[in-house]
Short mmCIF file of C-alpha atoms and ligand atoms in Angstrom, two decimals:
data_model
loop_
_atom_site.label_atom_id
_atom_site.label_comp_id
_atom_site.label_asym_id
_atom_site.label_seq_id
_atom_site.Cartn_x
_atom_site.Cartn_y
_atom_site.Cartn_z
CA UNK A 248 19.73 18.81 -97.86
CA UNK A 249 19.95 16.37 -95.63
CA UNK A 250 23.16 14.70 -94.17
CA UNK A 251 23.94 10.70 -93.12
CA UNK A 252 26.94 9.69 -91.24
CA UNK A 253 27.30 6.07 -91.44
CA UNK A 254 30.26 4.95 -89.40
CA UNK A 255 29.83 1.29 -89.95
CA UNK A 256 32.34 -1.16 -90.78
CA UNK A 257 35.39 0.67 -89.54
CA UNK A 258 35.60 -0.36 -85.82
CA UNK A 259 34.71 2.47 -84.46
CA UNK A 260 30.99 4.18 -82.95
CA UNK A 261 30.04 7.65 -83.39
CA UNK A 262 30.07 8.94 -79.65
CA UNK A 263 29.36 13.11 -80.67
CA UNK A 264 28.85 15.30 -83.02
CA UNK A 265 29.15 18.88 -83.56
CA UNK A 266 27.91 21.44 -86.19
CA UNK A 267 29.11 24.96 -86.55
CA UNK A 268 28.70 26.83 -89.72
CA UNK A 269 30.37 30.58 -90.03
CA UNK A 270 29.98 33.05 -92.60
CA UNK A 271 32.92 34.46 -94.80
CA UNK A 272 33.28 36.82 -96.86
CA UNK A 273 34.59 35.85 -100.67
CA UNK A 274 37.03 38.46 -101.49
CA UNK A 275 37.93 36.76 -105.31
CA UNK A 276 34.11 36.63 -106.33
CA UNK A 277 32.68 39.51 -104.17
CA UNK A 278 30.01 37.45 -102.47
CA UNK A 279 30.11 35.17 -99.50
CA UNK A 280 30.56 31.45 -98.19
CA UNK A 281 28.70 29.78 -95.87
CA UNK A 282 31.18 27.30 -94.02
CA UNK A 283 29.84 24.63 -91.94
CA UNK A 284 32.34 22.62 -89.62
CA UNK A 285 30.98 18.88 -88.68
CA UNK A 286 32.99 17.19 -86.13
CA UNK A 287 32.67 13.50 -85.31
CA UNK A 288 34.08 12.00 -82.01
CA UNK A 289 34.93 8.33 -82.65
CA UNK A 290 35.65 5.65 -80.24
CA UNK A 291 36.96 2.13 -80.93
CA UNK A 292 34.40 -0.42 -81.01
CA UNK A 293 35.86 -2.94 -79.33
CA UNK A 294 37.98 -2.34 -76.25
CA UNK A 295 40.87 -4.05 -77.45
CA UNK A 296 40.91 -2.22 -80.84
CA UNK A 297 43.05 0.70 -78.83
CA UNK A 298 44.75 1.95 -81.31
CA UNK A 299 42.64 3.54 -84.53
CA UNK A 300 43.02 0.31 -86.51
CA UNK A 301 42.42 1.95 -89.87
CA UNK A 302 43.59 5.10 -90.92
CA UNK A 303 41.24 6.05 -93.37
CA UNK A 304 37.93 4.11 -91.63
CA UNK A 305 34.73 3.92 -93.79
CA UNK A 306 33.78 7.38 -92.38
CA UNK A 307 31.42 8.85 -95.12
CA UNK A 308 29.18 12.51 -95.35
CA UNK A 309 26.19 12.11 -97.68
CA UNK A 310 25.38 15.03 -99.03
CA UNK A 311 22.33 15.22 -101.56
CA UNK A 312 23.27 11.53 -103.80
CA UNK A 313 27.06 11.47 -103.64
CA UNK A 314 29.32 9.91 -100.87
CA UNK A 315 31.96 11.82 -99.57
CA UNK A 316 34.93 10.53 -97.10
CA UNK A 317 35.84 11.95 -94.69
CA UNK A 318 39.34 11.53 -92.93
CA UNK A 319 39.78 10.66 -89.73
CA UNK A 320 42.36 12.06 -87.12
CA UNK A 321 43.24 10.89 -83.71
CA UNK A 322 39.62 10.52 -82.15
CA UNK A 323 38.31 13.71 -83.92
CA UNK A 324 37.43 14.06 -87.35
CA UNK A 325 36.78 17.38 -89.06
CA UNK A 326 35.29 17.87 -92.50
CA UNK A 327 34.67 21.49 -93.62
CA UNK A 328 32.77 22.33 -97.24
CA UNK A 329 31.64 25.42 -98.65
CA UNK A 330 27.90 26.13 -99.79
CA UNK A 331 27.85 28.23 -103.27
CA UNK A 332 27.10 32.24 -102.64
CA UNK A 333 23.42 33.55 -103.71
CA UNK A 334 21.51 31.41 -101.64
CA UNK A 335 20.52 30.75 -97.81
CA UNK A 336 22.57 28.42 -95.56
CA UNK A 337 20.91 25.26 -95.63
CA UNK A 338 18.98 23.19 -92.75
CA UNK A 339 21.06 20.17 -91.33
CA UNK A 340 19.85 17.03 -90.42
CA UNK A 341 22.11 14.83 -89.03
CA UNK A 342 21.66 11.23 -88.28
CA UNK A 343 23.81 9.57 -85.62
CA UNK A 344 24.02 6.89 -82.81
CA UNK A 345 25.21 9.12 -80.35
CA UNK A 346 25.88 7.28 -76.77
CA UNK A 347 26.77 9.35 -73.34
CA UNK A 348 30.62 8.45 -72.97
CA UNK A 349 31.10 7.07 -68.96
CA UNK A 350 33.76 9.73 -67.15
CA UNK A 351 37.51 9.03 -67.34
CA UNK A 352 39.47 10.88 -64.69
CA UNK A 353 43.13 10.70 -63.49
CA UNK A 354 43.82 11.56 -60.11
CA UNK A 355 47.45 12.47 -59.16
CA UNK A 356 49.81 14.04 -57.05
CA UNK A 357 52.56 13.25 -54.36
CA UNK A 358 53.19 9.91 -52.39
CA UNK A 359 50.60 9.68 -49.73
CA UNK A 360 48.60 13.19 -50.94
CA UNK A 361 45.37 11.28 -50.07
CA UNK A 362 44.74 9.85 -53.75
CA UNK A 363 43.77 6.06 -52.80
CA UNK A 364 41.32 7.96 -49.97
CA UNK A 365 39.98 10.21 -52.26
CA UNK A 366 39.66 7.35 -54.85
CA UNK A 367 37.50 5.28 -52.46
CA UNK A 368 35.22 8.54 -51.58
CA UNK A 369 34.71 9.35 -55.49
CA UNK A 370 34.10 5.66 -56.72
CA UNK A 371 31.13 5.45 -54.09
CA UNK A 372 29.56 8.37 -55.30
CA UNK A 373 30.59 7.96 -59.53
CA UNK A 374 30.40 4.36 -59.61
CA UNK A 375 33.59 4.80 -61.88
CA UNK A 376 36.14 1.51 -61.86
CA UNK A 377 39.09 2.60 -59.61
CA UNK A 378 42.68 1.19 -61.46
CA UNK A 379 46.05 2.20 -59.02
CA UNK A 380 49.28 1.59 -60.45
CA UNK A 381 50.64 1.05 -56.92
CA UNK A 382 47.93 -1.83 -56.37
CA UNK A 383 48.20 -3.83 -59.63
CA UNK A 384 52.47 -3.49 -58.89
CA UNK A 385 52.00 -4.72 -55.46
CA UNK A 386 49.52 -7.40 -56.71
CA UNK A 387 52.39 -8.55 -58.88
CA UNK A 388 54.60 -8.56 -55.95
CA UNK A 389 52.55 -9.93 -53.63
CA UNK A 390 52.33 -13.42 -56.46
CA UNK A 391 56.07 -13.10 -56.90
CA UNK A 392 55.57 -13.16 -60.55
CA UNK A 393 58.93 -12.60 -62.65
CA UNK A 394 57.09 -8.93 -63.15
CA UNK A 395 57.05 -8.63 -59.24
CA UNK A 396 60.20 -9.40 -58.24
CA UNK A 397 61.82 -6.83 -60.60
CA UNK A 398 58.87 -4.11 -60.04
CA UNK A 399 60.20 -4.65 -55.99
CA UNK A 400 63.62 -3.88 -56.65
CA UNK A 401 62.64 -0.46 -57.76
CA UNK A 402 59.75 -0.06 -55.21
CA UNK A 403 62.11 -0.46 -52.85
CA UNK A 404 64.58 2.34 -54.16
CA UNK A 405 61.57 4.78 -54.37
CA UNK A 406 62.13 4.55 -57.99
CA UNK A 407 59.51 4.28 -61.14
CA UNK A 408 59.23 0.74 -62.35
CA UNK A 409 60.30 0.44 -65.74
CA UNK A 410 57.29 1.05 -68.49
CA UNK A 411 57.83 -2.34 -69.86
CA UNK A 412 56.00 -3.91 -67.15
CA UNK A 413 53.90 -0.68 -66.41
CA UNK A 414 52.72 1.00 -69.33
CA UNK A 415 50.85 -2.70 -70.68
CA UNK A 416 49.42 -3.09 -67.37
CA UNK A 417 47.59 -0.35 -66.79
CA UNK A 418 46.77 -0.11 -70.51
CA UNK A 419 44.96 -3.58 -70.31
CA UNK A 420 43.55 -2.66 -67.20
CA UNK A 421 41.80 0.04 -68.57
CA UNK A 422 40.13 -1.46 -71.85
CA UNK A 423 38.30 -4.29 -69.93
CA UNK A 424 35.09 -4.12 -70.06
CA UNK A 425 34.03 -2.61 -66.80
CA UNK A 426 36.02 0.17 -67.38
CA UNK A 427 34.85 0.98 -70.43
CA UNK A 428 31.34 0.93 -69.32
CA UNK A 429 31.32 2.21 -66.28
CA UNK A 430 34.33 4.85 -66.85
CA UNK A 431 37.68 4.92 -64.89
CA UNK A 432 39.44 6.74 -62.13
CA UNK A 433 43.27 6.61 -63.15
CA UNK A 434 45.32 6.44 -59.80
CA UNK A 435 49.22 7.38 -59.76
CA UNK A 436 49.78 7.20 -63.22
CA UNK A 437 51.01 7.98 -65.62
CA UNK A 438 54.27 9.12 -63.71
CA UNK A 439 56.31 10.35 -66.38
CA UNK A 440 56.12 11.85 -70.04
CA UNK A 441 56.79 8.70 -71.53
CA UNK A 442 53.71 6.90 -69.49
CA UNK A 443 51.34 10.21 -70.52
CA UNK A 444 52.80 9.38 -74.17
CA UNK A 445 51.72 5.88 -74.27
CA UNK A 446 48.41 7.21 -73.50
CA UNK A 447 48.03 9.18 -75.68
CA UNK A 448 49.31 7.05 -78.83
CA UNK A 449 46.57 4.99 -77.26
CA UNK A 450 44.14 7.37 -77.96
CA UNK A 451 43.25 7.10 -74.07
CA UNK A 452 42.25 11.05 -72.84
CA UNK A 453 40.71 11.43 -69.76
CA UNK A 454 37.83 14.31 -69.02
CA UNK A 455 39.89 15.68 -66.49
CA UNK A 456 42.98 15.54 -64.62
CA UNK A 457 43.10 16.10 -60.80
CA UNK A 458 46.16 17.18 -58.82
CA UNK A 459 46.25 16.83 -55.34
CA UNK A 460 48.38 19.58 -53.58
CA UNK A 461 49.89 19.09 -50.60
CA UNK A 462 52.79 20.50 -48.55
CA UNK A 463 55.86 18.27 -47.89
CA UNK A 464 55.75 18.09 -44.26
CA UNK A 465 52.13 16.74 -43.90
CA UNK A 466 53.49 14.20 -46.40
CA UNK A 467 55.71 12.82 -44.21
CA UNK A 468 53.46 12.51 -41.41
CA UNK A 469 50.76 11.00 -43.27
CA UNK A 470 53.34 8.26 -44.90
CA UNK A 471 54.65 7.24 -41.50
CA UNK A 472 50.96 7.02 -39.83
CA UNK A 473 49.53 4.78 -42.56
CA UNK A 474 48.31 1.43 -42.25
CA UNK A 475 45.93 -0.76 -44.47
CA UNK A 476 43.40 -3.21 -43.35
CA UNK A 477 44.39 -6.70 -45.52
CA UNK A 478 40.65 -8.08 -45.52
CA UNK A 479 38.83 -4.71 -46.55
CA UNK A 480 41.73 -3.10 -48.58
CA UNK A 481 40.44 -0.01 -46.35
CA UNK A 482 43.26 2.89 -45.68
CA UNK A 483 43.79 4.22 -41.88
CA UNK A 484 46.06 6.75 -40.38
CA UNK A 485 46.54 5.99 -36.52
CA UNK A 486 45.77 9.75 -36.59
CA UNK A 487 43.74 11.18 -38.94
CA UNK A 488 41.57 8.23 -39.65
CA UNK A 489 42.27 5.45 -36.68
CA UNK A 490 40.71 2.43 -37.50
CA UNK A 491 36.82 1.76 -36.05
CA UNK A 492 37.37 -0.99 -33.24
CA UNK A 493 40.45 -3.28 -31.82
CA UNK A 494 39.92 -6.23 -34.14
CA UNK A 495 40.49 -4.04 -37.13
CA UNK A 496 43.35 -2.53 -35.31
CA UNK A 497 45.10 -5.92 -34.74
CA UNK A 498 45.17 -6.77 -38.20
CA UNK A 499 46.40 -3.38 -39.72
CA UNK A 500 49.80 -3.83 -42.18
CA UNK A 501 52.47 -1.40 -43.06
CA UNK A 502 53.62 -1.01 -46.35
CA UNK A 503 57.21 -1.83 -47.26
CA UNK A 504 58.03 1.41 -48.37
CA UNK A 505 55.79 3.40 -46.27
CA UNK A 506 58.89 4.60 -43.83
CA UNK A 507 60.35 8.33 -43.74
CA UNK A 508 63.48 7.29 -45.32
CA UNK A 509 61.74 5.85 -48.52
CA UNK A 510 58.79 8.66 -48.67
CA UNK A 511 61.66 11.00 -49.26
CA UNK A 512 62.99 8.66 -51.75
CA UNK A 513 59.50 8.35 -53.60
CA UNK A 514 59.35 12.33 -53.51
CA UNK A 515 62.44 13.04 -55.40
CA UNK A 516 60.99 10.78 -57.97
CA UNK A 517 57.75 12.57 -58.37
CA UNK A 518 59.35 16.19 -58.01
CA UNK A 519 61.81 14.66 -60.89
CA UNK A 520 58.59 13.89 -63.25
CA UNK A 521 55.85 15.68 -62.13
CA UNK A 522 56.28 19.03 -64.77
CA UNK A 523 56.23 16.36 -67.17
CA UNK A 524 52.91 14.62 -66.55
CA UNK A 525 51.41 18.07 -66.40
CA UNK A 526 51.96 20.07 -68.95
CA UNK A 527 50.31 17.01 -71.45
CA UNK A 528 47.23 17.65 -69.46
CA UNK A 529 47.82 21.13 -68.45
CA UNK A 530 44.06 22.27 -70.29
CA UNK A 531 41.76 20.23 -68.32
CA UNK A 532 43.87 20.10 -64.83
CA UNK A 533 42.03 20.85 -61.97
CA UNK A 534 44.58 21.76 -59.12
CA UNK A 535 42.58 20.26 -55.33
CA UNK A 536 44.00 21.98 -52.03
CA UNK A 537 45.12 18.25 -50.48
CA UNK A 538 45.93 19.43 -47.21
CA UNK A 539 42.56 19.96 -45.12
CA UNK A 540 40.53 16.84 -44.13
CA UNK A 541 39.33 14.27 -46.14
CA UNK A 542 36.03 15.30 -46.87
CA UNK A 543 37.13 18.72 -47.51
CA UNK A 544 39.30 17.50 -49.96
CA UNK A 545 36.66 15.39 -51.11
CA UNK A 546 34.11 18.03 -51.69
CA UNK A 547 36.62 20.11 -54.07
CA UNK A 548 37.16 16.91 -56.10
CA UNK A 549 33.04 16.30 -56.27
CA UNK A 550 32.27 20.18 -57.33
CA UNK A 551 34.89 19.61 -59.86
CA UNK A 552 33.61 16.11 -61.27
CA UNK A 553 30.19 17.95 -61.23
CA UNK A 554 31.20 20.50 -63.12
CA UNK A 555 33.13 17.88 -65.83
CA UNK A 556 29.34 16.07 -65.92
CA UNK A 557 27.63 19.45 -66.64
CA UNK A 558 29.80 20.62 -69.68
CA UNK A 559 29.46 17.41 -71.19
CA UNK A 560 25.70 17.59 -71.18
CA UNK A 561 25.83 20.68 -72.73
CA UNK A 562 28.16 19.78 -75.51
CA UNK A 563 26.04 16.88 -75.91
CA UNK A 564 22.78 18.97 -75.87
CA UNK A 565 24.50 21.41 -78.50
CA UNK A 566 24.45 18.40 -80.76
CA UNK A 567 21.23 17.32 -80.41
CA UNK A 568 20.03 20.62 -81.48
P1 AP5 B 924 51.71 4.13 -54.72
O1 AP5 B 924 51.25 2.62 -54.24
O2 AP5 B 924 51.08 4.81 -55.97
O3 AP5 B 924 52.08 4.92 -53.96
P2 AP5 B 924 51.97 7.07 -54.08
O4 AP5 B 924 52.06 7.43 -55.60
O5 AP5 B 924 53.79 6.92 -52.68
O6 AP5 B 924 51.17 7.52 -53.13
P3 AP5 B 924 50.34 6.24 -51.38
O7 AP5 B 924 50.02 5.10 -52.50
O8 AP5 B 924 51.73 6.19 -50.84
O9 AP5 B 924 49.28 7.49 -51.37
P4 AP5 B 924 48.15 8.13 -51.91
O10 AP5 B 924 48.39 9.28 -51.93
O11 AP5 B 924 47.61 7.00 -52.42
O12 AP5 B 924 47.76 8.21 -50.62
P5 AP5 B 924 46.63 7.83 -49.00
O13 AP5 B 924 45.15 8.12 -49.75
O14 AP5 B 924 47.07 6.28 -48.83
O15 AP5 B 924 53.55 3.61 -55.25
C1 AP5 B 924 54.18 2.82 -54.80
C2 AP5 B 924 55.66 2.54 -56.14
O16 AP5 B 924 54.96 2.00 -56.97
C3 AP5 B 924 56.18 4.10 -56.56
O17 AP5 B 924 57.04 4.10 -55.84
C4 AP5 B 924 56.69 3.60 -57.55
O18 AP5 B 924 57.72 2.62 -57.15
C5 AP5 B 924 55.82 2.38 -58.03
N1 AP5 B 924 54.95 2.90 -59.05
C6 AP5 B 924 53.27 3.22 -59.29
N2 AP5 B 924 53.15 3.66 -60.13
C7 AP5 B 924 53.51 3.58 -61.07
C8 AP5 B 924 54.05 4.09 -62.25
N3 AP5 B 924 53.02 4.83 -63.12
N4 AP5 B 924 55.12 4.01 -62.77
C9 AP5 B 924 56.10 3.34 -62.44
N5 AP5 B 924 56.29 3.35 -61.10
C10 AP5 B 924 54.92 3.09 -60.47
O19 AP5 B 924 46.81 8.72 -48.14
C11 AP5 B 924 47.95 8.47 -47.50
C12 AP5 B 924 47.73 8.70 -45.36
O20 AP5 B 924 47.23 10.17 -45.43
C13 AP5 B 924 46.52 7.51 -45.44
O21 AP5 B 924 47.23 7.11 -43.91
C14 AP5 B 924 45.29 8.35 -45.07
O22 AP5 B 924 44.17 7.65 -44.48
C15 AP5 B 924 46.12 9.70 -44.83
N6 AP5 B 924 45.10 10.26 -45.31
C16 AP5 B 924 44.68 11.10 -46.79
N7 AP5 B 924 44.04 11.95 -47.08
C17 AP5 B 924 44.13 12.66 -45.29
C18 AP5 B 924 43.75 13.79 -45.03
N8 AP5 B 924 42.87 14.83 -45.99
N9 AP5 B 924 44.10 14.07 -43.86
C19 AP5 B 924 44.47 13.64 -43.43
N10 AP5 B 924 45.09 12.50 -43.68
C20 AP5 B 924 44.65 12.39 -44.83
#
């Protein structure tokens, strides 16, 4: 028996298939049933079709000469059927276009835990698109847009900028073609249960959620010593990552919210929200000791991302088998 998977005309592409079989006793008929579970992992074809537009797209299982429609549930479709007793399990041939999905990573942690510093190293090695909610907001502030003016009021108080501004801003950046093609590294988002829920609603889920764990006294020291190069965007620290020369040192700037007083407010906001966000991603969270030197922190993250990559290869290998 052959199976043909057709994922046409529904705004989705098939990005993976998994087939598993199990044998179960059928008490009523005193025989055996073979159950085959076929999983379809699909994603929107267009970066703009972020929500699943059609609750029952044209996804079909072709068995013998009849087509059986499948039901799409979130970004995973499951179809189960049984073979009648007395004959052996059939061989399946699954035909579909399966393309490796780019890596999707969220990095999280308290203010000044080193998210931006690690993102520089991760993007250098993995080529992911770095999307930092704080940077997007600071760009709005610098442009003196209406959103920027409103955002600055919250940022100065160390509070979260309202979802009406942040959610769409981040979602649109995630759905740009470069993020979709190269994969993304989302920094400082989501920071509340409502932001995490919005991502889930859009069907946007990371492969891994990295949590930088840093003690509070170190965080304060990192904030007050942080400096930024407006020319290159590089992050420095007067003690831990000093500028390479006097020319760079002379142009370094300090963020308006990088004072001891403001970091305490930002930390309070972080503590109020962190557990709600972690609960959404607990099955894919990797906790990293961020107290160490940046190279050692990166080594832990690199190991975690390598492991995720290997897992994905194993999973796609089981599809091809
Ligand atoms: P945002 O810009 O995201 O700030 P943050 O979360 O407070 O984080 P930081 O950027 O301060 O620190 P980081 O973890 O990137 O550390 P870094 O690598 O620079 O947000 C700012 C504001 O925007 C928020 O308060 C909020 O108002 C608003 N906002 C942002 N996202 C939002 C959202 N989703 N919803 C609503 N509002 C939002 O490192 C810090 C310093 O330490 C540097 O000097 C660095 O050189 C040094 N350093 C880093 N790692 C090490 C190390 N391992 N050893 C020694 N030094 C190190």
